[in-house]
Every structure is written in structure tokens, then in C-alpha cells.
CSV table of N, CA and C in Angstrom, one decimal:
chain,number,residue,atom,x,y,z
A,1,MET,N,12.8,-175.1,-116.8
A,1,MET,CA,12.8,-175.6,-115.5
A,1,MET,C,12.4,-176.5,-115.7
A,2,SER,N,13.2,-177.7,-115.3
A,2,SER,CA,12.5,-179.5,-115.3
A,2,SER,C,13.2,-180.4,-114.4
A,3,THR,N,12.3,-180.5,-113.5
A,3,THR,CA,12.5,-181.3,-111.9
A,3,THR,C,12.2,-183.0,-112.7
A,4,PHE,N,13.5,-183.9,-112.2
A,4,PHE,CA,12.7,-185.2,-112.1
A,4,PHE,C,12.9,-185.5,-110.5
A,5,ASN,N,12.2,-186.3,-110.2
A,5,ASN,CA,11.8,-186.8,-109.2
A,5,ASN,C,11.9,-188.7,-108.8
A,6,LYS,N,12.3,-189.0,-108.2
A,6,LYS,CA,12.5,-190.7,-108.4
A,6,LYS,C,12.9,-191.0,-106.4
A,7,GLU,N,11.6,-191.6,-106.3
A,7,GLU,CA,11.1,-192.1,-104.5
A,7,GLU,C,12.1,-194.1,-104.3
A,8,TYR,N,12.5,-194.5,-104.3
A,8,TYR,CA,12.8,-195.9,-103.5
A,8,TYR,C,11.6,-196.4,-102.4
A,9,ASP,N,11.3,-198.0,-102.7
A,9,ASP,CA,10.5,-198.0,-101.1
A,9,ASP,C,11.4,-198.5,-99.6
A,10,GLY,N,12.8,-198.1,-99.8
A,10,GLY,CA,13.4,-198.6,-98.9
A,10,GLY,C,14.8,-197.7,-98.7
A,11,LEU,N,15.7,-197.6,-97.8
A,11,LEU,CA,17.1,-197.5,-98.3
A,11,LEU,C,17.9,-197.3,-99.8
A,12,ALA,N,18.2,-196.9,-100.4
A,12,ALA,CA,18.8,-196.8,-102.0
A,12,ALA,C,20.3,-197.4,-101.2
A,13,ASP,N,20.6,-198.4,-102.1
A,13,ASP,CA,22.2,-198.5,-102.2
A,13,ASP,C,22.8,-197.5,-103.3
A,14,ALA,N,22.0,-197.3,-104.3
A,14,ALA,CA,22.3,-196.3,-105.3
A,14,ALA,C,21.2,-195.7,-106.2
A,15,ILE,N,21.7,-194.7,-106.3
A,15,ILE,CA,20.6,-193.7,-107.1
A,15,ILE,C,21.1,-193.9,-109.0
A,16,ILE,N,19.9,-195.0,-109.4
A,16,ILE,CA,20.1,-195.1,-111.1
A,16,ILE,C,18.7,-194.4,-111.3
A,17,THR,N,19.4,-194.7,-112.4
A,17,THR,CA,17.8,-193.7,-113.8
A,17,THR,C,18.3,-194.1,-115.1
A,18,ASN,N,17.2,-193.2,-115.9
A,18,ASN,CA,17.8,-193.8,-117.3
A,18,ASN,C,18.9,-192.5,-117.9
A,19,ALA,N,19.0,-192.4,-119.0
A,19,ALA,CA,19.5,-191.5,-119.5
A,19,ALA,C,20.1,-191.8,-120.6
A,20,ILE,N,20.5,-190.8,-121.7
A,20,ILE,CA,20.3,-191.0,-123.3
A,20,ILE,C,21.6,-190.7,-123.6
A,21,VAL,N,22.9,-190.9,-124.6
A,21,VAL,CA,24.0,-190.5,-124.6
A,21,VAL,C,24.4,-190.3,-126.0
A,22,MET,N,24.5,-189.2,-127.2
A,22,MET,CA,24.9,-189.6,-128.4
A,22,MET,C,26.0,-188.6,-128.5
A,23,PRO,N,26.7,-189.1,-129.8
A,23,PRO,CA,27.8,-188.2,-130.1
A,23,PRO,C,27.6,-186.7,-130.5
A,24,ALA,N,28.8,-186.2,-130.1
A,24,ALA,CA,28.9,-184.5,-129.8
A,24,ALA,C,29.0,-184.0,-131.5
A,25,VAL,N,27.3,-183.8,-131.9
A,25,VAL,CA,27.6,-183.2,-132.9
A,25,VAL,C,26.5,-182.2,-133.0
A,26,GLU,N,27.0,-181.4,-133.8
A,26,GLU,CA,26.4,-179.8,-134.2
A,26,GLU,C,24.4,-180.4,-134.0
A,27,LEU,N,23.4,-179.7,-133.6
A,27,LEU,CA,22.1,-180.1,-133.4
A,27,LEU,C,21.7,-178.8,-133.8
A,28,LYS,N,21.0,-179.2,-135.4
A,28,LYS,CA,20.3,-178.2,-135.7
A,28,LYS,C,18.9,-178.3,-135.7
A,29,GLU,N,18.0,-177.2,-135.7
A,29,GLU,CA,16.6,-177.0,-135.7
A,29,GLU,C,16.1,-177.9,-137.3
A,30,GLY,N,14.7,-178.4,-136.7
A,30,GLY,CA,14.6,-179.4,-138.2
A,30,GLY,C,15.1,-180.4,-138.7
A,31,GLU,N,16.3,-180.8,-138.0
A,31,GLU,CA,17.0,-182.6,-138.4
A,31,GLU,C,16.6,-183.0,-137.4
A,32,GLY,N,16.5,-184.2,-137.5
A,32,GLY,CA,16.2,-185.5,-136.8
A,32,GLY,C,17.2,-185.8,-135.4
A,33,PHE,N,17.5,-186.3,-134.4
A,33,PHE,CA,18.3,-186.5,-133.8
A,33,PHE,C,19.7,-187.4,-134.5
A,34,PRO,N,20.9,-187.4,-133.8
A,34,PRO,CA,21.7,-188.2,-133.8
A,34,PRO,C,21.3,-189.3,-134.0
A,35,PRO,N,22.4,-190.7,-134.4
A,35,PRO,CA,22.0,-191.7,-133.7
A,35,PRO,C,22.2,-191.3,-132.0
A,36,TYR,N,21.5,-192.8,-131.1
A,36,TYR,CA,21.8,-192.3,-130.0
A,36,TYR,C,21.5,-194.1,-128.9
A,37,PHE,N,22.5,-194.1,-127.4
A,37,PHE,CA,22.3,-194.9,-126.7
A,37,PHE,C,21.5,-194.2,-125.7
A,38,TYR,N,19.8,-195.4,-125.7
A,38,TYR,CA,19.2,-195.3,-124.2
A,38,TYR,C,19.8,-196.3,-123.6
A,39,THR,N,19.8,-196.1,-121.7
A,39,THR,CA,20.5,-197.0,-120.7
A,39,THR,C,18.8,-197.1,-119.7
A,40,ASP,N,18.7,-197.6,-119.3
A,40,ASP,CA,18.0,-197.4,-117.9
A,40,ASP,C,19.2,-197.7,-116.2
A,41,SER,N,20.2,-197.8,-116.9
A,41,SER,CA,21.4,-198.1,-116.1
A,41,SER,C,22.4,-196.6,-116.1
A,42,SER,N,21.6,-196.1,-115.4
A,42,SER,CA,22.9,-194.7,-115.2
A,42,SER,C,22.9,-194.5,-113.2
A,43,ALA,N,24.0,-194.7,-113.1
A,43,ALA,CA,24.7,-194.4,-111.7
A,43,ALA,C,24.4,-192.8,-111.4
A,44,TRP,N,24.1,-192.6,-110.3
A,44,TRP,CA,24.6,-191.2,-110.0
A,44,TRP,C,26.0,-191.3,-109.3
A,45,ASP,N,26.9,-190.6,-108.8
A,45,ASP,CA,27.5,-190.6,-108.0
A,45,ASP,C,28.8,-189.5,-108.0
A,46,THR,N,28.7,-189.2,-106.6
A,46,THR,CA,28.7,-187.7,-106.3
A,46,THR,C,30.5,-188.1,-105.7
A,47,GLY,N,31.1,-188.9,-105.7
A,47,GLY,CA,32.4,-189.2,-105.7
A,47,GLY,C,33.2,-189.6,-106.6
A,48,ALA,N,32.5,-189.1,-108.1
A,48,ALA,CA,33.4,-189.2,-109.4
A,48,ALA,C,33.7,-187.9,-109.8
A,49,GLN,N,34.7,-187.1,-110.0
A,49,GLN,CA,34.8,-185.9,-110.6
A,49,GLN,C,33.9,-185.7,-111.8
A,50,PHE,N,34.2,-187.3,-112.8
A,50,PHE,CA,33.7,-187.2,-114.2
A,50,PHE,C,33.3,-187.7,-114.6
A,51,THR,N,32.3,-188.1,-116.1
A,51,THR,CA,30.9,-189.1,-115.9
A,51,THR,C,31.6,-190.2,-116.6
A,52,PHE,N,31.4,-191.4,-116.9
A,52,PHE,CA,32.2,-192.3,-117.4
A,52,PHE,C,30.6,-193.1,-118.1
A,53,ILE,N,31.6,-193.5,-119.2
A,53,ILE,CA,30.7,-194.2,-120.3
A,53,ILE,C,31.4,-195.7,-120.4
A,54,SER,N,30.4,-196.8,-120.6
A,54,SER,CA,30.8,-198.1,-121.0
A,54,SER,C,31.5,-198.6,-121.8
A,55,PRO,N,32.5,-199.2,-122.5
A,55,PRO,CA,32.5,-199.8,-123.8
A,55,PRO,C,31.5,-200.4,-124.3
A,56,ARG,N,30.5,-200.5,-123.9
A,56,ARG,CA,29.2,-201.1,-124.7
A,56,ARG,C,28.9,-199.9,-125.3
A,57,VAL,N,28.7,-198.4,-124.3
A,57,VAL,CA,28.0,-197.5,-125.5
A,57,VAL,C,29.1,-196.9,-126.3
A,58,VAL,N,30.2,-196.9,-126.2
A,58,VAL,CA,31.2,-196.6,-126.9
A,58,VAL,C,31.0,-197.3,-128.7
A,59,GLU,N,31.0,-198.7,-128.2
A,59,GLU,CA,30.6,-199.3,-129.6
A,59,GLU,C,29.3,-199.2,-130.2
A,60,ALA,N,28.3,-199.6,-129.4
A,60,ALA,CA,27.1,-199.0,-130.1
A,60,ALA,C,27.1,-198.0,-130.7
A,61,LEU,N,27.8,-196.8,-130.8
A,61,LEU,CA,27.6,-195.5,-131.3
A,61,LEU,C,28.6,-195.5,-132.6
A,62,GLY,N,29.9,-195.8,-131.9
A,62,GLY,CA,31.2,-195.9,-132.8
A,62,GLY,C,31.5,-194.8,-132.8
A,63,LEU,N,31.6,-194.2,-131.7
A,63,LEU,CA,32.0,-193.2,-131.0
A,63,LEU,C,33.7,-193.0,-131.2
A,64,THR,N,34.2,-191.6,-131.8
A,64,THR,CA,35.9,-191.8,-132.0
A,64,THR,C,36.8,-191.5,-130.7
A,65,THR,N,37.5,-191.9,-130.5
A,65,THR,CA,38.3,-191.4,-129.3
A,65,THR,C,38.9,-189.8,-129.3
A,66,TYR,N,38.7,-188.8,-128.3
A,66,TYR,CA,38.8,-187.1,-127.9
A,66,TYR,C,40.4,-187.2,-128.1
A,67,ARG,N,40.6,-187.8,-126.8
A,67,ARG,CA,42.3,-188.1,-125.9
A,67,ARG,C,42.3,-188.6,-125.6
A,68,GLU,N,42.9,-189.1,-124.9
A,68,GLU,CA,43.5,-190.4,-123.5
A,68,GLU,C,44.1,-189.2,-122.5
A,69,GLY,N,43.3,-189.7,-120.9
A,69,GLY,CA,43.1,-188.8,-120.0
A,69,GLY,C,43.8,-189.7,-118.5
A,70,ASP,N,44.4,-189.4,-117.7
A,70,ASP,CA,45.0,-190.2,-116.6
A,70,ASP,C,43.4,-190.0,-115.5
A,71,ILE,N,43.0,-191.0,-115.1
A,71,ILE,CA,41.9,-190.8,-114.1
A,71,ILE,C,42.6,-191.6,-112.9
A,72,MET,N,41.9,-191.4,-111.8
A,72,MET,CA,42.9,-191.6,-110.4
A,72,MET,C,41.4,-192.6,-109.6
A,73,GLY,N,40.9,-193.9,-109.5
A,73,GLY,CA,40.2,-194.6,-109.1
A,73,GLY,C,40.8,-195.3,-107.3
A,74,ILE,N,39.4,-196.6,-107.1
A,74,ILE,CA,39.4,-197.0,-106.3
A,74,ILE,C,40.8,-198.6,-106.9
A,75,GLY,N,41.0,-198.8,-107.9
A,75,GLY,CA,42.0,-199.6,-108.4
A,75,GLY,C,43.8,-199.0,-108.8
A,76,GLY,N,43.3,-197.0,-108.4
A,76,GLY,CA,45.1,-197.0,-108.7
A,76,GLY,C,44.5,-196.0,-110.0
A,77,ASP,N,45.8,-195.7,-110.4
A,77,ASP,CA,45.6,-194.8,-111.6
A,77,ASP,C,45.6,-195.3,-112.7
A,78,GLN,N,45.0,-195.1,-113.5
A,78,GLN,CA,45.5,-195.9,-115.0
A,78,GLN,C,44.9,-194.6,-116.4
A,79,THR,N,45.2,-195.2,-117.6
A,79,THR,CA,44.8,-193.7,-118.4
A,79,THR,C,43.8,-194.4,-119.0
A,80,ALA,N,42.8,-193.6,-119.7
A,80,ALA,CA,41.9,-194.4,-120.0
A,80,ALA,C,41.3,-193.2,-121.5
A,81,LYS,N,40.2,-193.8,-122.3
A,81,LYS,CA,40.2,-192.7,-124.0
A,81,LYS,C,39.1,-191.7,-122.9
A,82,THR,N,38.8,-190.7,-124.3
A,82,THR,CA,37.8,-189.7,-123.6
A,82,THR,C,36.8,-189.8,-124.7
A,83,TYR,N,36.2,-188.9,-125.0
A,83,TYR,CA,34.7,-189.3,-126.2
A,83,TYR,C,34.0,-188.1,-125.3
A,84,MET,N,34.0,-187.2,-126.5
A,84,MET,CA,32.7,-185.6,-126.7
A,84,MET,C,31.7,-186.4,-126.9
A,85,VAL,N,30.3,-186.1,-126.2
A,85,VAL,CA,29.1,-186.4,-125.4
A,85,VAL,C,28.1,-185.0,-125.7
A,86,HIS,N,26.9,-186.0,-126.2
A,86,HIS,CA,26.1,-184.9,-125.4
A,86,HIS,C,25.5,-186.3,-124.7
A,87,VAL,N,24.7,-185.5,-122.6
A,87,VAL,CA,23.9,-186.7,-122.6
A,87,VAL,C,22.4,-185.9,-122.2
A,88,GLY,N,21.5,-186.8,-122.5
A,88,GLY,CA,20.1,-186.5,-122.0
A,88,GLY,C,19.9,-187.2,-120.7
A,89,LEU,N,19.5,-186.3,-119.7
A,89,LEU,CA,19.3,-186.9,-118.6
A,89,LEU,C,17.3,-187.2,-118.7
A,90,PRO,N,17.3,-187.7,-117.3
A,90,PRO,CA,15.8,-188.1,-117.4
A,90,PRO,C,15.1,-187.2,-117.8
A,91,ASN,N,14.6,-185.6,-116.9
A,91,ASN,CA,14.0,-185.0,-117.3
A,91,ASN,C,14.1,-184.6,-118.4
A,92,GLY,N,14.7,-184.6,-119.5
A,92,GLY,CA,14.9,-184.0,-120.9
A,92,GLY,C,15.5,-182.8,-120.9
A,93,TYR,N,16.6,-182.6,-119.9
A,93,TYR,CA,17.2,-181.9,-119.9
A,93,TYR,C,18.4,-182.1,-120.6
A,94,LEU,N,19.0,-181.9,-122.0
A,94,LEU,CA,20.7,-182.1,-122.6
A,94,LEU,C,21.9,-181.2,-122.0
A,95,THR,N,22.7,-182.2,-121.7
A,95,THR,CA,24.3,-181.1,-121.6
A,95,THR,C,24.5,-181.9,-123.1
A,96,HIS,N,25.1,-180.7,-123.6
A,96,HIS,CA,25.9,-180.7,-124.6
A,96,HIS,C,27.8,-180.4,-124.2
A,97,ASP,N,28.6,-181.0,-125.2
A,97,ASP,CA,29.4,-181.5,-125.6
A,97,ASP,C,30.0,-181.7,-124.0
A,98,VAL,N,29.8,-183.2,-123.6
A,98,VAL,CA,30.6,-183.5,-122.5
A,98,VAL,C,31.5,-184.3,-122.7
A,99,GLU,N,32.9,-184.2,-122.0
A,99,GLU,CA,33.9,-185.4,-122.4
A,99,GLU,C,33.6,-186.3,-121.2
A,100,VAL,N,33.8,-187.8,-121.9
A,100,VAL,CA,33.2,-188.9,-120.6
A,100,VAL,C,34.2,-189.8,-120.8
A,101,TYR,N,34.8,-190.7,-119.9
A,101,TYR,CA,35.9,-191.3,-119.9
A,101,TYR,C,35.5,-192.4,-120.0
A,102,CYS,N,35.6,-193.4,-120.6
A,102,CYS,CA,35.6,-194.8,-120.5
A,102,CYS,C,36.3,-195.5,-120.2
A,103,SER,N,35.2,-196.6,-119.4
A,103,SER,CA,35.6,-197.4,-118.5
A,103,SER,C,34.7,-198.9,-117.9
A,104,ASP,N,35.6,-200.1,-117.7
A,104,ASP,CA,34.6,-201.0,-117.4
A,104,ASP,C,34.3,-200.4,-115.9
A,105,ILE,N,32.9,-200.1,-116.1
A,105,ILE,CA,32.2,-199.8,-114.6
A,105,ILE,C,30.8,-200.5,-114.0
A,106,ASP,N,31.4,-201.8,-114.5
A,106,ASP,CA,30.4,-202.6,-113.5
A,106,ASP,C,29.2,-203.2,-114.4
A,107,ASP,N,28.0,-203.1,-113.6
A,107,ASP,CA,26.6,-203.3,-114.1
A,107,ASP,C,25.9,-201.9,-115.0
A,108,TYR,N,27.0,-201.3,-114.7
A,108,TYR,CA,26.0,-199.8,-115.6
A,108,TYR,C,26.2,-199.4,-116.7
A,109,ASP,N,26.1,-198.4,-117.2
A,109,ASP,CA,26.0,-197.9,-119.3
A,109,ASP,C,26.6,-196.9,-118.9
A,110,MET,N,26.1,-196.2,-117.5
A,110,MET,CA,26.6,-194.6,-117.6
A,110,MET,C,27.2,-194.7,-115.9
A,111,LEU,N,28.0,-193.8,-115.5
A,111,LEU,CA,28.0,-193.4,-114.3
A,111,LEU,C,28.4,-192.0,-114.5
A,112,ILE,N,27.8,-191.0,-113.8
A,112,ILE,CA,27.1,-189.7,-114.0
A,112,ILE,C,27.5,-188.8,-112.6
A,113,GLY,N,28.7,-188.1,-113.2
A,113,GLY,CA,29.7,-188.2,-112.4
A,113,GLY,C,29.2,-186.3,-111.6
A,114,MET,N,30.3,-185.5,-111.4
A,114,MET,CA,29.5,-184.4,-110.6
A,114,MET,C,30.3,-183.2,-112.1
A,115,ASP,N,31.0,-183.5,-113.0
A,115,ASP,CA,30.7,-182.7,-113.8
A,115,ASP,C,29.0,-182.3,-114.6
A,116,ILE,N,28.7,-183.2,-114.3
A,116,ILE,CA,26.9,-182.9,-114.5
A,116,ILE,C,26.6,-182.4,-113.8
A,117,ILE,N,26.7,-183.8,-112.4
A,117,ILE,CA,25.6,-183.4,-111.4
A,117,ILE,C,25.4,-181.5,-111.0
A,118,THR,N,27.0,-181.2,-111.1
A,118,THR,CA,27.1,-179.6,-110.6
A,118,THR,C,26.3,-178.7,-111.4
A,119,LEU,N,25.3,-179.0,-112.9
A,119,LEU,CA,24.9,-177.9,-113.3
A,119,LEU,C,23.6,-178.2,-113.1
A,120,THR,N,23.3,-178.9,-111.8
A,120,THR,CA,22.1,-179.2,-112.0
A,120,THR,C,21.6,-179.0,-109.7
A,121,ASP,N,20.3,-178.6,-109.7
A,121,ASP,CA,20.5,-179.1,-108.0
A,121,ASP,C,20.1,-180.2,-108.0
A,122,PHE,N,20.8,-180.5,-106.5
A,122,PHE,CA,20.5,-181.8,-106.7
A,122,PHE,C,20.4,-182.4,-105.3
A,123,CYS,N,19.3,-183.2,-105.0
A,123,CYS,CA,18.9,-183.6,-103.5
A,123,CYS,C,18.8,-185.0,-103.2
A,124,ILE,N,19.1,-185.2,-102.2
A,124,ILE,CA,19.0,-186.6,-101.9
A,124,ILE,C,18.5,-186.5,-100.2
A,125,THR,N,17.3,-187.5,-99.8
A,125,THR,CA,16.7,-186.9,-98.6
A,125,THR,C,17.0,-188.8,-98.2
A,126,ASN,N,16.3,-189.2,-96.7
A,126,ASN,CA,16.5,-190.7,-96.4
A,126,ASN,C,15.0,-190.7,-95.3
A,127,LYS,N,14.5,-189.7,-95.4
A,127,LYS,CA,13.3,-189.9,-94.1
A,127,LYS,C,12.6,-191.1,-94.4
A,128,ASP,N,12.7,-191.6,-93.3
A,128,ASP,CA,11.3,-192.4,-92.5
A,128,ASP,C,11.9,-193.9,-94.0
A,129,LYS,N,13.1,-193.5,-94.0
A,129,LYS,CA,14.0,-194.9,-94.2
A,129,LYS,C,13.5,-194.7,-95.8
A,130,LYS,N,13.2,-193.8,-96.5
A,130,LYS,CA,12.8,-194.4,-97.8
A,130,LYS,C,13.8,-192.8,-98.7
A,131,THR,N,14.6,-193.5,-99.7
A,131,THR,CA,15.2,-192.8,-100.5
A,131,THR,C,14.3,-191.6,-101.4
A,132,LYS,N,14.8,-190.8,-101.5
A,132,LYS,CA,14.0,-189.9,-102.4
A,132,LYS,C,15.1,-189.2,-103.2
A,133,PHE,N,14.8,-188.7,-104.1
A,133,PHE,CA,15.9,-188.3,-104.7
A,133,PHE,C,15.4,-187.2,-106.2
A,134,ALA,N,15.9,-186.5,-106.0
A,134,ALA,CA,15.4,-184.6,-107.2
A,134,ALA,C,16.7,-184.2,-107.7
A,135,PHE,N,16.4,-184.1,-108.7
A,135,PHE,CA,17.5,-182.6,-109.0
A,135,PHE,C,16.1,-181.7,-110.1
A,136,ARG,N,17.3,-181.0,-110.8
A,136,ARG,CA,16.3,-180.1,-111.5
A,136,ARG,C,17.4,-178.6,-112.8
A,137,THR,N,17.0,-178.7,-113.6
A,137,THR,CA,18.2,-178.3,-114.7
A,137,THR,C,17.0,-176.4,-114.9
A,138,PRO,N,17.7,-176.0,-115.0
A,138,PRO,CA,18.6,-175.0,-114.8
A,138,PRO,C,18.8,-174.7,-113.3
A,139,SER,N,19.9,-175.1,-112.9
A,139,SER,CA,20.0,-174.4,-111.1
A,139,SER,C,19.5,-173.5,-110.9
A,140,GLU,N,18.3,-173.1,-110.2
A,140,GLU,CA,17.9,-172.0,-109.4
A,140,GLU,C,17.6,-172.7,-107.6
A,141,GLY,N,18.1,-173.0,-107.2
A,141,GLY,CA,18.4,-172.8,-105.6
A,141,GLY,C,17.9,-174.4,-104.9
A,142,GLY,N,17.2,-174.4,-103.9
A,142,GLY,CA,16.7,-175.2,-103.2
A,142,GLY,C,15.8,-176.5,-104.0
A,143,ILE,N,15.3,-177.3,-104.0
A,143,ILE,CA,14.5,-178.0,-103.8
A,143,ILE,C,13.3,-178.7,-102.9
A,144,ASP,N,12.6,-179.0,-103.3
A,144,ASP,CA,10.8,-179.5,-102.2
A,144,ASP,C,10.4,-180.7,-102.6
A,145,LEU,N,11.0,-181.8,-101.3
A,145,LEU,CA,10.7,-182.8,-102.3
A,145,LEU,C,9.3,-183.5,-101.3
């Protein structure tokens, strides 16, 4: 079990953490990590069903398209390429074989959606006008902030 906590000085406009993205290759004990992309700009979005990465991540890792899929967003329906990746969360937990969509996601390298969030115990509180965020993997129930 591993927990990650983050506290903001005031009310947060967005929950932003670091993360690692790497190609979804077989990880073998005793072998080094495959190439990876480290970012400090991963936004956690409970309104997104899926996880998204920016074209910058795709280009940096030289990812190969897995398939194309339809997505619906604020701008309407569109078709986007998907990629198979492993995602390393800031608590050290590695999610394997995540199908992510590629899209321009403004100021972020990754938008972590509910496909990953639901693997965790996820908690946000705004007590005393300070945002506190925590998640734990694997899921075990409530989190004490």
C-alpha cells in the first residue's frame, strides 16, 4: 500500500502532480526501465472517462498507434489515436497497459482520467479553504487526511 498526499495553500483550481509515462512493454526483473517521459504537469480529472497524453509525450517516446477511437469532449466529438502505455503515479505505483488517448490538453502533458483514478482510493477536501488531495493504491477504503 502506498499513499500520496498534497496540500495547497488555498483552494486549488486543479489537482496537478508528477507522473511517468512509458511504452507498454514487458517489464522483466533485472532489466532496466524502458525509455520514459517524466512530467510535473499531470492533471487529475474526475470528469474524464479516459486518460489523455499530449502529442509532446507521444513524440518524445516515439509511441506507436494502438488504434483510433472516438471521444466526446467540450469541443464535441472527435477521433483520436490511442497508445498503450504504463503510467507511474507519484506514490510509485505503476499502472500497466493503459490505453490512453492523444489530444492537445492545454498546459498539461497528461490528464489522468477515471480509468486510472478508479484503481485508487481518491480523496479531496477543502477544509479551512485549503485543498488537500490524497490517493492510495491499491484501494482499501477510506483515507485519513
